[in-house]
PDB file of C-alpha atoms in Angstrom:
ATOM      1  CA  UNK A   1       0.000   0.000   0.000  1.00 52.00           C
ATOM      2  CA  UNK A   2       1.344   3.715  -1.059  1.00 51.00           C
ATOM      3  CA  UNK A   3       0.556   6.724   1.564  1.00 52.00           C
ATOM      4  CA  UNK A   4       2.455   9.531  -0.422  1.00 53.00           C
ATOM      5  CA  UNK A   5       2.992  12.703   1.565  1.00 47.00           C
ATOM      6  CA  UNK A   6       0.233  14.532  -0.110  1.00 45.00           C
ATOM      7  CA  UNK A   7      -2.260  12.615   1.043  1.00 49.00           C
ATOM      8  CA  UNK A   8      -4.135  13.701   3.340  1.00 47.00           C
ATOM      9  CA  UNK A   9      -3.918  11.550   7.368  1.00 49.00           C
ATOM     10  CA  UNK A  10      -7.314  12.874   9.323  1.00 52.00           C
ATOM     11  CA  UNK A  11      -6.900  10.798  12.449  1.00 58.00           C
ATOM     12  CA  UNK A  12      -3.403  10.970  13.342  1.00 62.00           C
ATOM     13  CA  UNK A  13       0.935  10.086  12.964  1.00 65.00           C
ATOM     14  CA  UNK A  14       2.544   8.936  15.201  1.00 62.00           C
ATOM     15  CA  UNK A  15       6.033   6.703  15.471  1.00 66.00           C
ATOM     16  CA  UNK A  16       6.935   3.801  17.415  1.00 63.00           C
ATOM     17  CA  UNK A  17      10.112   1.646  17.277  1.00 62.00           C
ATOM     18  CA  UNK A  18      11.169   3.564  14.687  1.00 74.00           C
ATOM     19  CA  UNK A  19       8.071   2.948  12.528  1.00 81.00           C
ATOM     20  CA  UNK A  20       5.443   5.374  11.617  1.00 84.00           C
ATOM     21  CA  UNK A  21       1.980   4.482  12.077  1.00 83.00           C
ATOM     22  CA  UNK A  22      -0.520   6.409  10.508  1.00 83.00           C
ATOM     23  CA  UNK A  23      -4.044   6.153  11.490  1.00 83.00           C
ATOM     24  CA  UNK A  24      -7.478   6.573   9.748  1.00 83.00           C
ATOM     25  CA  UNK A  25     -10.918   7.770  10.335  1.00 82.00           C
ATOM     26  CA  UNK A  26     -12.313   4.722   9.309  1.00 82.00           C
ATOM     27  CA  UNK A  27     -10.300   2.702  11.761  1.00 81.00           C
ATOM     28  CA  UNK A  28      -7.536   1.280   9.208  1.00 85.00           C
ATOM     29  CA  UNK A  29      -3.966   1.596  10.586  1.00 85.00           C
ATOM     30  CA  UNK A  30      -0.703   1.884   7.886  1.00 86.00           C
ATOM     31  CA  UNK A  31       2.269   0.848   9.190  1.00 87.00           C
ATOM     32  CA  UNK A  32       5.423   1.701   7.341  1.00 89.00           C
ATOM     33  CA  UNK A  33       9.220   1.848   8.164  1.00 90.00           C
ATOM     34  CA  UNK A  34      10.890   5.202   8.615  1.00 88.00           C
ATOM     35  CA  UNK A  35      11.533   7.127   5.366  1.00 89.00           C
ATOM     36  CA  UNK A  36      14.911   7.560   6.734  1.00 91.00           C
ATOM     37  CA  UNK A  37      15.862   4.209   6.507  1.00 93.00           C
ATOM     38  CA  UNK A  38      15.926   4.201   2.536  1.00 94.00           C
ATOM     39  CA  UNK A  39      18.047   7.634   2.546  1.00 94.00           C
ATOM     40  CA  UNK A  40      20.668   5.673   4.852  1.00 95.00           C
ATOM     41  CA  UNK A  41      20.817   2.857   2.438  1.00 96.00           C
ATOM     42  CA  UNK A  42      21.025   5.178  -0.673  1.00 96.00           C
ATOM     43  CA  UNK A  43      23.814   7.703   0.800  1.00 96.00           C
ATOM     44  CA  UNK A  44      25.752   4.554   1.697  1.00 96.00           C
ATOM     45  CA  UNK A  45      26.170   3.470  -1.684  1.00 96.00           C
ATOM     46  CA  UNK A  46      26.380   6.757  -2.819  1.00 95.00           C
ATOM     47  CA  UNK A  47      23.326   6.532  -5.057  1.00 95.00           C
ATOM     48  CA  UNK A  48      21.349  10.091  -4.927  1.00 95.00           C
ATOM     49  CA  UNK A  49      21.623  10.351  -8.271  1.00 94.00           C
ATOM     50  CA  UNK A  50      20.687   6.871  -9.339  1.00 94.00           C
ATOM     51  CA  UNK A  51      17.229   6.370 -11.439  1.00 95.00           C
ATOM     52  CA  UNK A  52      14.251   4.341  -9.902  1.00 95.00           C
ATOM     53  CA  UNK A  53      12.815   1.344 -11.175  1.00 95.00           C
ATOM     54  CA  UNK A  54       9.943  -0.758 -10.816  1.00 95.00           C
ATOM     55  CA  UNK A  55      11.132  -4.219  -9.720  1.00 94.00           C
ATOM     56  CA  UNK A  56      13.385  -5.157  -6.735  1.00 94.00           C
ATOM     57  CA  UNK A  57      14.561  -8.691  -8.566  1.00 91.00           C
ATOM     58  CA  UNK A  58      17.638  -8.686 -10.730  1.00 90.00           C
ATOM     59  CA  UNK A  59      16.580 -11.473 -13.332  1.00 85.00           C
ATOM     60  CA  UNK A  60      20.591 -12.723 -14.072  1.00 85.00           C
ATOM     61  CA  UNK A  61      22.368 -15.993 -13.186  1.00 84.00           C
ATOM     62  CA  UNK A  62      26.005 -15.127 -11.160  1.00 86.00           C
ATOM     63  CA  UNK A  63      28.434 -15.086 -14.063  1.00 88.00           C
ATOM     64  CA  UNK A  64      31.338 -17.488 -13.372  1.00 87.00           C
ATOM     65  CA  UNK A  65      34.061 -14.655 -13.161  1.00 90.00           C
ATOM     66  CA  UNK A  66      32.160 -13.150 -10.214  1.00 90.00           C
ATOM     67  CA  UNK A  67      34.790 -11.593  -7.893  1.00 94.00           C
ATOM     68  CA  UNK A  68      34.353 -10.608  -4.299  1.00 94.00           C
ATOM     69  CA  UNK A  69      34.317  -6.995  -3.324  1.00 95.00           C
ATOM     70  CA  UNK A  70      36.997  -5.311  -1.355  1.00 95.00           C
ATOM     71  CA  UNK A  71      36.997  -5.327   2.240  1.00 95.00           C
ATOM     72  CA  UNK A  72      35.554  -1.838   2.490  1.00 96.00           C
ATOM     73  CA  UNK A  73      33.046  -2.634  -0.166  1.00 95.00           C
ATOM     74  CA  UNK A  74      32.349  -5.925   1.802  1.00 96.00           C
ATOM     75  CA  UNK A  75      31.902  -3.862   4.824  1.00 96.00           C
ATOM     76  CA  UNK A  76      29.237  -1.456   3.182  1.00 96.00           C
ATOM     77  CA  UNK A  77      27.191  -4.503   1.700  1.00 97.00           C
ATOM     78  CA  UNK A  78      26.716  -5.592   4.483  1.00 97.00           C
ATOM     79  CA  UNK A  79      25.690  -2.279   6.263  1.00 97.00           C
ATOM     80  CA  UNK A  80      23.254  -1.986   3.706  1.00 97.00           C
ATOM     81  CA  UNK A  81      21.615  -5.214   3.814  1.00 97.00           C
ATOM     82  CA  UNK A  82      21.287  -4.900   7.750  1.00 96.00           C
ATOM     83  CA  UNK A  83      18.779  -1.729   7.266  1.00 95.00           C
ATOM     84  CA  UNK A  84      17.047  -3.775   4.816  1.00 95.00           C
ATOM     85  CA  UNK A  85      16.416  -6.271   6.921  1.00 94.00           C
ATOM     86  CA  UNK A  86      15.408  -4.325   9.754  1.00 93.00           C
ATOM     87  CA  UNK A  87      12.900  -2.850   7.355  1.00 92.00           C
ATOM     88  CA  UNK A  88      11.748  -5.978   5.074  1.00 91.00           C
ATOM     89  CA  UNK A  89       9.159  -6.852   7.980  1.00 87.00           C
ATOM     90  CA  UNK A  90       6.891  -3.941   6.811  1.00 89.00           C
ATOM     91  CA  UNK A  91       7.793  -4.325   3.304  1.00 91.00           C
ATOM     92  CA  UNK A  92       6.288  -7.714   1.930  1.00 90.00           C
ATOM     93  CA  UNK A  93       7.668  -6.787  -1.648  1.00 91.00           C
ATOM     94  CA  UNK A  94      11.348  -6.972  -0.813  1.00 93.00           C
ATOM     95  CA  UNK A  95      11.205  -9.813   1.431  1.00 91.00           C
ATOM     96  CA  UNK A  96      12.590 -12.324  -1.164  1.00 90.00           C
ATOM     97  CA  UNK A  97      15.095 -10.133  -2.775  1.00 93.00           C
ATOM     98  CA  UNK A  98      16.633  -9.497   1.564  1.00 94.00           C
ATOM     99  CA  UNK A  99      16.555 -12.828   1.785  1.00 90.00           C
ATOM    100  CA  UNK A 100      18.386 -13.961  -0.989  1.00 90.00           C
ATOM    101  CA  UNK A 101      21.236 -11.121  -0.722  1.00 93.00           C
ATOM    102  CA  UNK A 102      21.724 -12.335   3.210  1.00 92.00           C
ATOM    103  CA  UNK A 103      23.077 -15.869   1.870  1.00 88.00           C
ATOM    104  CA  UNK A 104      26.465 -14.177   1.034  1.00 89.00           C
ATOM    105  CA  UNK A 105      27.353 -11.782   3.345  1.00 93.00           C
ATOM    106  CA  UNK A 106      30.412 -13.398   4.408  1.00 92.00           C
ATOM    107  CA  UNK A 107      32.045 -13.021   1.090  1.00 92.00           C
ATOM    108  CA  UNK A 108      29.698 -10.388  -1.166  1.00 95.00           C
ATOM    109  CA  UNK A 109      30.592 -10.218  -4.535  1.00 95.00           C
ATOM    110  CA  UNK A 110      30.298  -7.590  -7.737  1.00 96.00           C
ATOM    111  CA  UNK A 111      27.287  -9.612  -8.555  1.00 95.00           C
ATOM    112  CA  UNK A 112      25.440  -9.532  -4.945  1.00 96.00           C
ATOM    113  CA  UNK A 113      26.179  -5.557  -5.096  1.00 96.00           C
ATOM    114  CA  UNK A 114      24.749  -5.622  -8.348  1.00 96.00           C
ATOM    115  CA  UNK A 115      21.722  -7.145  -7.213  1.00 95.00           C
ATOM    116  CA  UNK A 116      21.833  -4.793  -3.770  1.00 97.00           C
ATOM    117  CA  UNK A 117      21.582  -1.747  -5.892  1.00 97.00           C
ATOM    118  CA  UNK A 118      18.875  -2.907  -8.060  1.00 97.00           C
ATOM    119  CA  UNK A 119      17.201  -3.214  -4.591  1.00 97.00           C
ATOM    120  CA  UNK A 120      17.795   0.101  -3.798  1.00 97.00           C
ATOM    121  CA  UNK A 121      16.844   1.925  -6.910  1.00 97.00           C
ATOM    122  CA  UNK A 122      13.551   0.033  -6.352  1.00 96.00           C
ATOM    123  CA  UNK A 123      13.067   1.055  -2.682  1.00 96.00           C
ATOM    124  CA  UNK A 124      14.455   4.778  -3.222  1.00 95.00           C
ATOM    125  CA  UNK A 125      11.164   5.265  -5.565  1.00 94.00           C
ATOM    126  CA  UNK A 126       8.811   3.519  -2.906  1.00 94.00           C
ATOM    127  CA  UNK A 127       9.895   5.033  -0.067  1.00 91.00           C
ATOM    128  CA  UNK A 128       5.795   5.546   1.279  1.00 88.00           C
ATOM    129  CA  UNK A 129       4.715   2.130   0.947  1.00 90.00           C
ATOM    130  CA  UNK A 130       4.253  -0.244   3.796  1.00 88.00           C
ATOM    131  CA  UNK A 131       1.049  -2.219   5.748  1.00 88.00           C
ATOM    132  CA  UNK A 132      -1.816  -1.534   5.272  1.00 86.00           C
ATOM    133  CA  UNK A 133      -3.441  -2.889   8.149  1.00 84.00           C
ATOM    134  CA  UNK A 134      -7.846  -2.929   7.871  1.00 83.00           C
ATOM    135  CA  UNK A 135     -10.208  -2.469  10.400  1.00 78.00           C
ATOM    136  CA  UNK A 136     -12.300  -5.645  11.451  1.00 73.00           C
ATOM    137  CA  UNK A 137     -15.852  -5.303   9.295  1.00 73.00           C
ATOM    138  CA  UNK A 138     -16.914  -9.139  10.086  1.00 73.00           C
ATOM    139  CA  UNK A 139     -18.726 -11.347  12.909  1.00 79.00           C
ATOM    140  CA  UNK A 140     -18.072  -9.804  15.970  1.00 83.00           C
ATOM    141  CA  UNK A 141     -16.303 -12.479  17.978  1.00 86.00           C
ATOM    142  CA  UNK A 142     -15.634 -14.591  14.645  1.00 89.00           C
ATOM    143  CA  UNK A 143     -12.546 -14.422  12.187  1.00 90.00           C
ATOM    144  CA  UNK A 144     -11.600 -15.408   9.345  1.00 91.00           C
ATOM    145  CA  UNK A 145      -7.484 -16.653   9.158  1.00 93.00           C
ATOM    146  CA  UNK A 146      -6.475 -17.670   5.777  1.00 93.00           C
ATOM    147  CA  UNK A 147      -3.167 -18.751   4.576  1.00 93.00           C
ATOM    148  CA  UNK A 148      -1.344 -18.268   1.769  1.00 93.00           C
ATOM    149  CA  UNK A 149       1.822 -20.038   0.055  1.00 89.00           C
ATOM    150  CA  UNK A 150       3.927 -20.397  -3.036  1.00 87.00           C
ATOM    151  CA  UNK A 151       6.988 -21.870  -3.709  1.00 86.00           C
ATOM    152  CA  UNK A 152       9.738 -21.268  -6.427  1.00 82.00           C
ATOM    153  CA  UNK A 153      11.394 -24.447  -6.643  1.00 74.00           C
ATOM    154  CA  UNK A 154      14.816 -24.870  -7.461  1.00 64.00           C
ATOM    155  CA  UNK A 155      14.923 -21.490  -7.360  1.00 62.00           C
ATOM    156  CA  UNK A 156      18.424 -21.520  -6.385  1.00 64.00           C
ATOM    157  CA  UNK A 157      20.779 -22.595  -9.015  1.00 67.00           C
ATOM    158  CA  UNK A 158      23.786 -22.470  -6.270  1.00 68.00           C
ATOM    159  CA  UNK A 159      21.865 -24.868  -3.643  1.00 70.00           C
ATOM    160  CA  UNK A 160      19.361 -25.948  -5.874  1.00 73.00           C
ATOM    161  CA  UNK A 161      16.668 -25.170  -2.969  1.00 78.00           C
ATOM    162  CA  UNK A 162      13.451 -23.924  -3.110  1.00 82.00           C
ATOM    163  CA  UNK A 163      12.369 -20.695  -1.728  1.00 84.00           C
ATOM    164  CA  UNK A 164       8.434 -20.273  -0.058  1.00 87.00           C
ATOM    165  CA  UNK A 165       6.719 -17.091   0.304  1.00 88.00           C
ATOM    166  CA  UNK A 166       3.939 -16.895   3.048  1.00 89.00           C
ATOM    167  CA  UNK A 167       1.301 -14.815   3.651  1.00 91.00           C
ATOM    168  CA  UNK A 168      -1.592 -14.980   6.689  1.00 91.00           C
ATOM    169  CA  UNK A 169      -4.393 -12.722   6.416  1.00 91.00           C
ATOM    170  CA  UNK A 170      -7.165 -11.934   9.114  1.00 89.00           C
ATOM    171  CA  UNK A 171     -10.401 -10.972   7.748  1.00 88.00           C
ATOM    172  CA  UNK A 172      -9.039  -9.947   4.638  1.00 86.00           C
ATOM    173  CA  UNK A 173      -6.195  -7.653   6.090  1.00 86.00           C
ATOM    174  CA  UNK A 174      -2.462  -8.910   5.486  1.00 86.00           C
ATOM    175  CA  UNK A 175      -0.590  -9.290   9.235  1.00 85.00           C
ATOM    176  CA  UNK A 176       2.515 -11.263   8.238  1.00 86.00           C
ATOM    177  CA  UNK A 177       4.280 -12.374   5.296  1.00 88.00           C
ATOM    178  CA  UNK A 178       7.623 -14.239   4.874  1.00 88.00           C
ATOM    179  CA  UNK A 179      10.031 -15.281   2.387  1.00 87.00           C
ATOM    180  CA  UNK A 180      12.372 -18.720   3.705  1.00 85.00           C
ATOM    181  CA  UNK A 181      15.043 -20.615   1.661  1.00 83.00           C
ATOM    182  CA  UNK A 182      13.706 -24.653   2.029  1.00 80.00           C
ATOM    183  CA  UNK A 183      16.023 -26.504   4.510  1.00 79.00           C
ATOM    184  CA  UNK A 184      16.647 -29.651   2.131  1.00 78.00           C
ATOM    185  CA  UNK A 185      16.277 -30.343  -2.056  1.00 80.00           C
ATOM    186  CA  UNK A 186      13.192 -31.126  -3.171  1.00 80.00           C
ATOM    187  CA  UNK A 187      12.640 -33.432  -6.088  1.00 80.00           C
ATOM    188  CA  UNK A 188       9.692 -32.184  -7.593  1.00 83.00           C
ATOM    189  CA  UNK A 189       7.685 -28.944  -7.858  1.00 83.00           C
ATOM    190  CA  UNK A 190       4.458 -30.439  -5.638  1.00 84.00           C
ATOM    191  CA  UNK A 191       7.082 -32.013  -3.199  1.00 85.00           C
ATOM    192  CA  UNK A 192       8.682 -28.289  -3.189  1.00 86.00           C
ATOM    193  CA  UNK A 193       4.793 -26.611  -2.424  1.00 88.00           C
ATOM    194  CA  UNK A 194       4.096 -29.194  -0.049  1.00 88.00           C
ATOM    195  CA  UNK A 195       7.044 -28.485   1.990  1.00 86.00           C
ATOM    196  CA  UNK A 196       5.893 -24.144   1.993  1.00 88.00           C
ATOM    197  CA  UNK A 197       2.143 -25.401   2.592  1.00 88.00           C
ATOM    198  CA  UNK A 198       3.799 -26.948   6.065  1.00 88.00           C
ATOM    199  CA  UNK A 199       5.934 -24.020   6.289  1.00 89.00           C
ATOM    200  CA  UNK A 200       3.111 -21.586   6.469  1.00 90.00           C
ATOM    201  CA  UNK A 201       0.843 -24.146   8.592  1.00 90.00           C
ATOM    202  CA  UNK A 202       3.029 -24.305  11.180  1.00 91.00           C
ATOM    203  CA  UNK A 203       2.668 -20.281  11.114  1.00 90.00           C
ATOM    204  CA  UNK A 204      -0.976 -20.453  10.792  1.00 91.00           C
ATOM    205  CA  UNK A 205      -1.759 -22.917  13.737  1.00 91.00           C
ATOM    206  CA  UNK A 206       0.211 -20.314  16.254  1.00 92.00           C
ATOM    207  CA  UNK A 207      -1.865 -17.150  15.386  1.00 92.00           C
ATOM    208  CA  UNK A 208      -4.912 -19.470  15.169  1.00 92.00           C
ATOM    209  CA  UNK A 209      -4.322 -20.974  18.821  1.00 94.00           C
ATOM    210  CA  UNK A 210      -3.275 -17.174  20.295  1.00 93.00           C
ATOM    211  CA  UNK A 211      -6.614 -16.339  18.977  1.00 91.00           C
ATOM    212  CA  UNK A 212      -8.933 -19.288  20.285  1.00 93.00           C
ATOM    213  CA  UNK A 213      -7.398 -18.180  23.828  1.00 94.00           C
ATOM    214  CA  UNK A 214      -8.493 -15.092  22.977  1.00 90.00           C
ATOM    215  CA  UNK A 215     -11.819 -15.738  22.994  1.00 91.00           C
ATOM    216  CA  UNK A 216     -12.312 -15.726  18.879  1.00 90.00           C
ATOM    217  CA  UNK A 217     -14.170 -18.392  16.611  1.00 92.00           C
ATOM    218  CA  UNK A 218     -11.801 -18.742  13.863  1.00 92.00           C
ATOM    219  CA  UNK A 219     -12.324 -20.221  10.135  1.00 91.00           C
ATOM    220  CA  UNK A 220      -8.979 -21.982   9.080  1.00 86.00           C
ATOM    221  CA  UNK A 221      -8.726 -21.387   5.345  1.00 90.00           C
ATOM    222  CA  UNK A 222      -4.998 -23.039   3.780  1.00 90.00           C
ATOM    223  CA  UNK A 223      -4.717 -21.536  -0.565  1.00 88.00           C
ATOM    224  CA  UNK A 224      -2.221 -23.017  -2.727  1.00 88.00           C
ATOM    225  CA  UNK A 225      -0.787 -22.491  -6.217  1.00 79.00           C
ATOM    226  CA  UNK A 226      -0.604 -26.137  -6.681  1.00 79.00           C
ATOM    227  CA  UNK A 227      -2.737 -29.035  -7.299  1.00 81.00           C
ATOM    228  CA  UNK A 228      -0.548 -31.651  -6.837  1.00 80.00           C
ATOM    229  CA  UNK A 229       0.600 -29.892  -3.253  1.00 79.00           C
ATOM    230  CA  UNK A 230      -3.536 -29.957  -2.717  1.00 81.00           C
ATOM    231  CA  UNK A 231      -3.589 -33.401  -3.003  1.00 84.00           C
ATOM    232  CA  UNK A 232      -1.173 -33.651  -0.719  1.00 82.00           C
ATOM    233  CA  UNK A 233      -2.660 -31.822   1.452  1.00 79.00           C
ATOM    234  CA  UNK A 234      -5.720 -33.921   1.234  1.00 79.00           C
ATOM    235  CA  UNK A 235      -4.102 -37.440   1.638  1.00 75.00           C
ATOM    236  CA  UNK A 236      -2.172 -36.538   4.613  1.00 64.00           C
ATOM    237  CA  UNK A 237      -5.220 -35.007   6.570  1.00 64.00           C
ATOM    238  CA  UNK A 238      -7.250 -37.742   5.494  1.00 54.00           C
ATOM    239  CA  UNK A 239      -4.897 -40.307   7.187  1.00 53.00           C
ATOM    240  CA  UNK A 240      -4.819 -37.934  10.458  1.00 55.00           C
ATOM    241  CA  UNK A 241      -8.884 -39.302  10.918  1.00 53.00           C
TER     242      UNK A 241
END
């Protein structure tokens, strides 16, 4: 969700742990990370001049005379990816591009700080986005938890691991998201979604427990990409009765 400064905030601003929340009349809450976040990242890599674009991903393969940075350059990469990641909890569009430049901090290459500055191009021309976070409008007492999961598989032509991307929404409104390299090689696409389906589960079943103590009637809704990772699904709960 984009909250440009122009627009207009009737309720109220206000910051906390270094995140502004910005609230509406209608009861719907943004939460976004502190502008100033996004001008650390682009002064360090001295980058006020650089042109915005409209995708975080860099869509290359690592060429095979990739060279590590120097230890200075090193030193900012990782600088830089640290703010990112302190931000990327708020920012459910850069989660998978964080997550993939943390697997090389230890040695950072030309490539990785080609694929860090394609980051921050994208982030230095969305600097308002963030949460969006919407007012119950359902059954008082009643809500509705649905989960959400895909899975690139094989994504990772170094590891050869897939990568899932979660999302859990309450009544509509987005309250987490993730992005989490798979801890073993999957040898098929549906074994790959199965594997995020348990991933974001696992997630699910937590919020939906915190809730039941809370008092709340929840509806337990699981939405995948893949039919074979449905079937899946469906076998192994059918065994559980």
């Amino acid at each position: 969700f984009d909250l440009k400064a122009s627009d207009t905030i009737r309720v109220g601003r206000y910051s906390h742990l270094k995140r502004e929340r910005l609230r509406f009349e209608n009861g719907d809450v943004l939460i976004r990370p502190s502008i100033k976040y996004v001008n650390d990242m682009v002064s360090l890599l001295e980058m006020e001049d650089a042109k915005t674009v409209v995708s975080p991903s860099l869509l290359e393969d690592r060429p095979e005379d990739d060279e590590e940075l120097t230890v200075e350059g090193a030193s900012v990469f990782r600088s830089v990816v640290g703010i990112a990641l302190y931000v990327m909890p708020d920012r459910p569009d850069i989660q998978r591009d964080v997550q993939i430049l943390t697997r090389n901090l230890r040695n950072p290459t030309n490539f990785d700080k080609r694929r860090l500055v394609k980051l921050v191009r994208y982030m230095k021309g969305t600097k308002t986005f963030g949460m969006l976070m919407r007012k119950p409008r359902g059954v008082k007492g009643k809500v509705l938890l649905e989960l959400f999961s895909d899975t690139d598989f094989a994504g990772c032509k170094e590891t050869r691991r897939a990568m899932t991307c979660g999302e859990t929404r309450l009544d509509k409104t987005v309250t987490s998201v993730f992005a989490r390299r798979q801890g073993v090689q999957s040898t098929s696409s549906g074994e790959a979604e199965f594997y995020g389906a348990t991933s974001v589960v696992m997630d699910g079943r937590v919020i939906k427990h915190f809730l039941e103590w809370l008092g709340y009637e929840v509806a337990y809704q699981l939405l995948l990409g893949s039919s074979t990772a449905k079937a899946m699904v469906q076998r192994e709960t059918a065994l559980e009765r």
